[in-house]
Short mmCIF file of C-alpha atoms in Angstrom, two decimals:
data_model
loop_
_atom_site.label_atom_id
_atom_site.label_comp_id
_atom_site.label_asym_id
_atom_site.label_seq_id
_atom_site.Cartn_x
_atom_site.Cartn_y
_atom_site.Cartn_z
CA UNK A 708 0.00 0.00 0.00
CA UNK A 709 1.49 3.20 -0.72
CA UNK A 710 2.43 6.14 1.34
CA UNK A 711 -0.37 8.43 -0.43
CA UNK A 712 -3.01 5.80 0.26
CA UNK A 713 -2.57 5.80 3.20
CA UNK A 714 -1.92 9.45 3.77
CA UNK A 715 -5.54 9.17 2.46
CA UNK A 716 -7.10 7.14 4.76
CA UNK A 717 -6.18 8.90 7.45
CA UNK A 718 -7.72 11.81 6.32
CA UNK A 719 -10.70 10.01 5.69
CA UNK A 720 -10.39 8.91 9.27
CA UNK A 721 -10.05 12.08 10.52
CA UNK A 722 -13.10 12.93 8.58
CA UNK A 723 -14.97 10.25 9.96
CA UNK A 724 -14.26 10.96 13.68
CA UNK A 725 -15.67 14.46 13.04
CA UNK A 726 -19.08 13.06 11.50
CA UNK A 727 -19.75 10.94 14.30
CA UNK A 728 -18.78 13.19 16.61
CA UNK A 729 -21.08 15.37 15.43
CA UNK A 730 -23.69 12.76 15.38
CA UNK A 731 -23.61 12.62 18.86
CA UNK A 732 -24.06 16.16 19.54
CA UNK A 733 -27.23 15.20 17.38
CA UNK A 734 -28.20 12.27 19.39
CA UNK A 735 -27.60 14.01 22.53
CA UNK A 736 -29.37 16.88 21.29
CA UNK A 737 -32.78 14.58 20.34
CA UNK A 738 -32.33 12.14 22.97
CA UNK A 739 -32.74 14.80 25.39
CA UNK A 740 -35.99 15.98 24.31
CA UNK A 741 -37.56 12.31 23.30
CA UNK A 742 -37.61 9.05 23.53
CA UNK A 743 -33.84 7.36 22.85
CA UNK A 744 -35.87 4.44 21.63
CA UNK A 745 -37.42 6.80 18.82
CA UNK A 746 -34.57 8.86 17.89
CA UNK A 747 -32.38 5.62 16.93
CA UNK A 748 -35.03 3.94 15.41
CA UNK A 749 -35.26 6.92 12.83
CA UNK A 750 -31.75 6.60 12.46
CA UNK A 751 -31.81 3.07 11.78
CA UNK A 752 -34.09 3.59 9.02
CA UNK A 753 -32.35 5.69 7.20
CA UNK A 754 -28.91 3.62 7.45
CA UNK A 755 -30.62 0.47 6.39
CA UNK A 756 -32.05 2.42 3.36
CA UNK A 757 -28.38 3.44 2.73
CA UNK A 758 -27.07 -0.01 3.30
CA UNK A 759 -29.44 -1.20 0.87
CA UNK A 760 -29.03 0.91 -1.56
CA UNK A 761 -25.33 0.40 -1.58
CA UNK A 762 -25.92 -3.47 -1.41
CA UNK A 763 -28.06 -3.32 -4.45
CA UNK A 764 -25.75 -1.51 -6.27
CA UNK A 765 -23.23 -4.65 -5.99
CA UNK A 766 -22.42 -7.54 -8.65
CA UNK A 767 -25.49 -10.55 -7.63
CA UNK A 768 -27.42 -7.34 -5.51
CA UNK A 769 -28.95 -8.00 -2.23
CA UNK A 770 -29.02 -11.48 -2.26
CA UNK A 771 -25.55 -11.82 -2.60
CA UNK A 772 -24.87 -9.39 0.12
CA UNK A 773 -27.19 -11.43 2.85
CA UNK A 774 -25.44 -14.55 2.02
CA UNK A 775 -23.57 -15.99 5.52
CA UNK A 776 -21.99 -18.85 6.87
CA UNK A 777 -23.13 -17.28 10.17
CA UNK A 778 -26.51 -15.76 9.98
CA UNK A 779 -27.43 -16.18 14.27
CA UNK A 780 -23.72 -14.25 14.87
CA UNK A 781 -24.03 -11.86 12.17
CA UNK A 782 -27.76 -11.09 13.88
CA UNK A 783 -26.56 -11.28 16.86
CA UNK A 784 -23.25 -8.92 16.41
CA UNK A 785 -25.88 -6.61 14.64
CA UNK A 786 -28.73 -6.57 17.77
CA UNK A 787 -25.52 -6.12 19.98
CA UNK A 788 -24.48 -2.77 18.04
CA UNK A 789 -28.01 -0.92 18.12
CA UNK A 790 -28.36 -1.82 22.04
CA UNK A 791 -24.42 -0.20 22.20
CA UNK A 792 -26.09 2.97 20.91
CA UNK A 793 -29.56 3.36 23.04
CA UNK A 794 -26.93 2.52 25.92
CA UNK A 795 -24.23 4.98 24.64
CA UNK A 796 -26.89 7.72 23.59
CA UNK A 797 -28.75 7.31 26.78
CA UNK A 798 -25.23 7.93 28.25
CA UNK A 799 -24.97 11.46 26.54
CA UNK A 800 -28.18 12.70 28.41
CA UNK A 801 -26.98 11.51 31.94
CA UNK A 802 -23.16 12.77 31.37
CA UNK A 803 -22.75 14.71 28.36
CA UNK A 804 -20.29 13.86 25.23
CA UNK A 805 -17.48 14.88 27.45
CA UNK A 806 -17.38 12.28 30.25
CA UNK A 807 -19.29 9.56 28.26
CA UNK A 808 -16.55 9.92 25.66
CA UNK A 809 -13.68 9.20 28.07
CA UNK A 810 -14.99 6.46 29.41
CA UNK A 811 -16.09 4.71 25.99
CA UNK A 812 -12.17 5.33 24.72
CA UNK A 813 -11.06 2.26 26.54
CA UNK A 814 -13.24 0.26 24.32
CA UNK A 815 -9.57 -0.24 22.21
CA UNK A 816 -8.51 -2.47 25.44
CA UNK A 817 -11.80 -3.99 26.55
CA UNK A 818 -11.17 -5.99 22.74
CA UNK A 819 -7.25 -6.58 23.33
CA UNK A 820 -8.49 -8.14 26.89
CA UNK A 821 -11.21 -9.84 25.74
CA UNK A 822 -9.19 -11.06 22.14
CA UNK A 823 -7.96 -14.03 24.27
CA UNK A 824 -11.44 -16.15 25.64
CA UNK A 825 -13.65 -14.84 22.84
CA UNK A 826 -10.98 -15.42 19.75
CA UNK A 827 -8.41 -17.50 21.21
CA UNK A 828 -6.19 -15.17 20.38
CA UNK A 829 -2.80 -14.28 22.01
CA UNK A 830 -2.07 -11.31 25.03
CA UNK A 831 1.19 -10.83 25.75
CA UNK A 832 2.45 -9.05 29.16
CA UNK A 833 2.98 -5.67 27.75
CA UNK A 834 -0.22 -5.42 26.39
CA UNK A 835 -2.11 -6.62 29.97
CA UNK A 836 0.22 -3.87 31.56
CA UNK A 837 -1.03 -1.58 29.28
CA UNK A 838 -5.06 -2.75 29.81
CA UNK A 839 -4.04 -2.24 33.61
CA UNK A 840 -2.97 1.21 33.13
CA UNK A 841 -6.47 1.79 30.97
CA UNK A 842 -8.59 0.67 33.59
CA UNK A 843 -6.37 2.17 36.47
CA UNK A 844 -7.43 5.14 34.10
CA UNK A 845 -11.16 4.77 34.29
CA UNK A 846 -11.24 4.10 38.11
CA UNK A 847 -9.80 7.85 38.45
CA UNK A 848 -12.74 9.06 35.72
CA UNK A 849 -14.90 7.05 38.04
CA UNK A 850 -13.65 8.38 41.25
CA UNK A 851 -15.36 4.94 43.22
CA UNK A 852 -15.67 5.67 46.94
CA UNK A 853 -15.35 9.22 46.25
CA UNK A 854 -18.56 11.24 47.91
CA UNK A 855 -18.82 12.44 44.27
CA UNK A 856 -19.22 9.24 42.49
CA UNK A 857 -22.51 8.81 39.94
CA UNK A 858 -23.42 5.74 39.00
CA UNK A 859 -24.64 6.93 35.37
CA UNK A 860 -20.66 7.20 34.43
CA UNK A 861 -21.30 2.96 34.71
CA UNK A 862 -23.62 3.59 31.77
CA UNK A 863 -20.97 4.28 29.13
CA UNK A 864 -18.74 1.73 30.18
CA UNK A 865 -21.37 -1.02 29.62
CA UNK A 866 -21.54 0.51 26.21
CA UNK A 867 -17.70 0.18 25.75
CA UNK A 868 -18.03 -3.83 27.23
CA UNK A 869 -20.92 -3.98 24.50
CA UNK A 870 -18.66 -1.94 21.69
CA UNK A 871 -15.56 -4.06 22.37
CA UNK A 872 -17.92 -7.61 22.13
CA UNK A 873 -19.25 -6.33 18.80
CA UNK A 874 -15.86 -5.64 17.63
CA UNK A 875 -14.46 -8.80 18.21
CA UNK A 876 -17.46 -10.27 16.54
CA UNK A 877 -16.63 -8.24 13.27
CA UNK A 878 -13.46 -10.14 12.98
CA UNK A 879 -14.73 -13.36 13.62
CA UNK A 880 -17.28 -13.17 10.99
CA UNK A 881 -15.13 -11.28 8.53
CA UNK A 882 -13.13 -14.73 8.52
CA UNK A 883 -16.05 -16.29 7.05
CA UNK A 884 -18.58 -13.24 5.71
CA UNK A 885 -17.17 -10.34 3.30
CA UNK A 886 -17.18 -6.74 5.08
CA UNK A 887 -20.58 -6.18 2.39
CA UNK A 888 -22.51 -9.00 4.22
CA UNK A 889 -21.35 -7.53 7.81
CA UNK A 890 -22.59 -4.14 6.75
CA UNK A 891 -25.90 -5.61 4.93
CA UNK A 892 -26.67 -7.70 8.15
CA UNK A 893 -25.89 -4.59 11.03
CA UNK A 894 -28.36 -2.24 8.85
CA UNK A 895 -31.16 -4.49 8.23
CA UNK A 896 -31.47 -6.76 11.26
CA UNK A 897 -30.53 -3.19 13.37
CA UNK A 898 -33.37 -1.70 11.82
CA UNK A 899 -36.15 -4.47 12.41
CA UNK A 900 -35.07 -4.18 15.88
CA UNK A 901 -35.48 -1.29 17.12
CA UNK A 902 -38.45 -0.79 14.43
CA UNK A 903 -40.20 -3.18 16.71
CA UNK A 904 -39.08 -1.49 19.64
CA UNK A 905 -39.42 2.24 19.10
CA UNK A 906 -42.73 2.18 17.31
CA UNK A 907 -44.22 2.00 21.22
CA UNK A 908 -42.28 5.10 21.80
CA UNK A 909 -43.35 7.44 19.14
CA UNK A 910 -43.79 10.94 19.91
CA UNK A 911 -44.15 13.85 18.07
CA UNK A 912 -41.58 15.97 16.95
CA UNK A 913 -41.42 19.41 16.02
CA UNK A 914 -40.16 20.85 12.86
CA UNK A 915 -36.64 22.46 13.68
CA UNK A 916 -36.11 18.56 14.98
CA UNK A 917 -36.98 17.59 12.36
CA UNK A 918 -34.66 19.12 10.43
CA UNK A 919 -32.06 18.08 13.26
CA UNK A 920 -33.08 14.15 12.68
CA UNK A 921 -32.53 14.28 8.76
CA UNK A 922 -29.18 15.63 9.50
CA UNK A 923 -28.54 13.14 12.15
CA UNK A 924 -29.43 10.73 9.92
CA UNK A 925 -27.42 11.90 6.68
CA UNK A 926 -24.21 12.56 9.33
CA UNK A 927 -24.73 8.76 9.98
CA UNK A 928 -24.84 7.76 6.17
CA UNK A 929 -22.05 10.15 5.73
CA UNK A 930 -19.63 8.51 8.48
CA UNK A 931 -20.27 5.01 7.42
CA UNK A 932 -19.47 5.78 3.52
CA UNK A 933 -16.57 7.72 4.54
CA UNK A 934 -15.20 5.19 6.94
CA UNK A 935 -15.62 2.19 4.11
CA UNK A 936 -13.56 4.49 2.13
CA UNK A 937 -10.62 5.18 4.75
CA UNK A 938 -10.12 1.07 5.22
CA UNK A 939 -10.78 0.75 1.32
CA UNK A 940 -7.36 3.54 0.78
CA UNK A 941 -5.28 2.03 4.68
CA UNK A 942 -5.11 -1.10 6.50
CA UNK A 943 -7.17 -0.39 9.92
CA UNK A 944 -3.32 -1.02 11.89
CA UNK A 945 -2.24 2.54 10.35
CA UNK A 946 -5.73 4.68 11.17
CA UNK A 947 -7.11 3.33 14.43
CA UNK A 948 -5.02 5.38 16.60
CA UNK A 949 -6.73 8.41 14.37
CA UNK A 950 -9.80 7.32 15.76
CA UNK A 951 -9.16 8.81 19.03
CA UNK A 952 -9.67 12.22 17.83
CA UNK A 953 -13.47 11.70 17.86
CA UNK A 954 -12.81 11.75 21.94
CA UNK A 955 -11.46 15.14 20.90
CA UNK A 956 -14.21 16.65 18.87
CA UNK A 957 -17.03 15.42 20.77
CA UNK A 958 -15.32 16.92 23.74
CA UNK A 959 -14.99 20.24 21.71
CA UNK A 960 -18.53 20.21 20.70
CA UNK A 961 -19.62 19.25 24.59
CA UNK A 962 -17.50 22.02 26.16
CA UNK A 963 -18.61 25.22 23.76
CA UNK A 964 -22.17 24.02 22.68
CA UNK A 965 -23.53 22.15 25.35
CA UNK A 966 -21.26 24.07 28.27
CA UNK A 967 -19.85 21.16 29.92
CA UNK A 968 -16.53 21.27 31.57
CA UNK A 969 -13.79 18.72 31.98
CA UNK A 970 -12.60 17.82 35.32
CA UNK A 971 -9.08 17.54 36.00
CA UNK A 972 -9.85 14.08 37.15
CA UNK A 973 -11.32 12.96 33.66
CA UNK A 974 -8.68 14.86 32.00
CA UNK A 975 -6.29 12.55 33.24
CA UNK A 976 -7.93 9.49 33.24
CA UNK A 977 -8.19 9.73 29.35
CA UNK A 978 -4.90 10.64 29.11
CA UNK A 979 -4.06 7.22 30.38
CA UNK A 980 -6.79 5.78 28.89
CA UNK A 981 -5.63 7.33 25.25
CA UNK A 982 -2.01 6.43 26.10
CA UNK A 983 -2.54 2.66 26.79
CA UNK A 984 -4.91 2.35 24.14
CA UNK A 985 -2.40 3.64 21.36
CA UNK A 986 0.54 1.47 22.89
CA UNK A 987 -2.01 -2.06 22.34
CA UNK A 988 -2.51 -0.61 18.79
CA UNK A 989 1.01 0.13 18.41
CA UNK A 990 2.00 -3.66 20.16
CA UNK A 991 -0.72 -5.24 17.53
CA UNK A 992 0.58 -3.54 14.86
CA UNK A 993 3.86 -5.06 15.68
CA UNK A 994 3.11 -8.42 16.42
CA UNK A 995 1.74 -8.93 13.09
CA UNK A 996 4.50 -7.11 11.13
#
């Protein structure tokens, strides 16, 4: 792959952390004023029509693109993923993007410490030292035992535990299923889902969020197309420590349009959270040099 390439994936990468970043500014935004149920439901729609209309555009069409070896994982890694979101989004309304962003970023470890039982794959000692710093990380987010402690910041760690499981799901099936089937399956079976969920949860919505929803939804569209094109121009090893900067942007967006604030004890927890996270990229990325 040549330098250029991948010069242009991680722009593309960069790109892509600033879409969803932005989405969730969105989704907190919506979820704040109606049902989280709702709100991703409408979302899902709109992805599914995108995933379909991308599928059908492929050689043998839809048909070719729902054909698995796996169909119970691939639905499963798919019903996983829209719960992450209602659990993440839910997040956003308790904390903010701020907080509930520092916590998800050790998602990165949760999968390098949970690559061993689910894939069978193999964790050396620098990498568990570096998980240990990650969580030794969210503890000081956390504060436990600390007269200040919320229980909500729990919320967005579940959704990194869920994240991670997903993750490591992805590469299991994309040993067996083509990355078209994986996206074909997390649209469609994600938007039966919470179709049959969030239709008990409609409420009405008013026409400026309106106009916010079809931009949440096109911002979702957006990311996905632009992220297939990052790992289409750079092998994931060289970008994933890019996505970190959507930590950055959804903290920008929390702090000067929603006027949250970063506490010196989150600060640093992400720093360590950040740090360990790019030294098990950096560790994977050697290991399979």
């Amino acid at each position: 792959m040549s330098e250029q390439n991948t010069r242009a994936g991680i722009l593309f990468m960069v790109v892509t952390t600033f879409i969803f970043a932005a989405q969730d500014g969105l989704s907190r935004h919506l979820a704040s004023e109606y049902n989280v149920y709702m709100v991703v439901m409408i979302r899902y729609w709109f992805f599914a029509a995108f995933v379909i209309s991308v599928a059908s555009r492929k050689a043998g069409g839809m048909r070719a693109a729902a054909a698995t070896s796996v169909p119970w994982v691939q639905a499963f890694r798919a019903l996983l993923l829209v719960a992450e979101i209602c659990v993440m989004v839910f997040g956003f309304t308790l904390l903010g993007l701020v907080e509930s962003h520092a916590v998800f970023a050790c998602y990165p470890l949760l999968i390098a410490a949970l690559s061993g039982p689910v894939l069978g794959e193999r964790v050396g000692w620098r990498r568990w030292v570096a998980i240990g710093v990650g969580f030794f990380g969210i503890l000081i987010i956390l504060e436990p035992g600390v007269g200040v402690f919320k229980p909500e910041a729990v919320v967005p760690l579940i959704a990194a535990l869920m994240f991670a499981l997903y993750g490591l799901l992805t590469r299991y099936v994309g040993l067996r299923d083509s990355a078209a089937t994986s996206f074909f399956w997390t649209g469609t079976v994600g938007m039966v889902a919470m179709t049959a969920i969030g239709a008990w949860f409609w409420e009405p919505m008013s026409g400026p969020d309106w106009a916010w929803m079809i931009l949440l939804c096109i911002t979702g569209a957006l990311g996905h197309y632009t992220l297939i094109k990052c790992y289409e121009m750079a092998e994931a090893s060289a970008v994933q420590p890019f996505a970190y900067l959507q930590l950055v942007f959804a903290s920008i967006l929390g702090i000067l349009v929603f006027n949250e604030t970063i506490r010196m004890n989150v600060a640093l927890g992400t720093a360590l959270i950040v740090a360990a996270g790019l030294f098990t990229l950096w560790r994977e990325r050697r290991s399979k040099a």
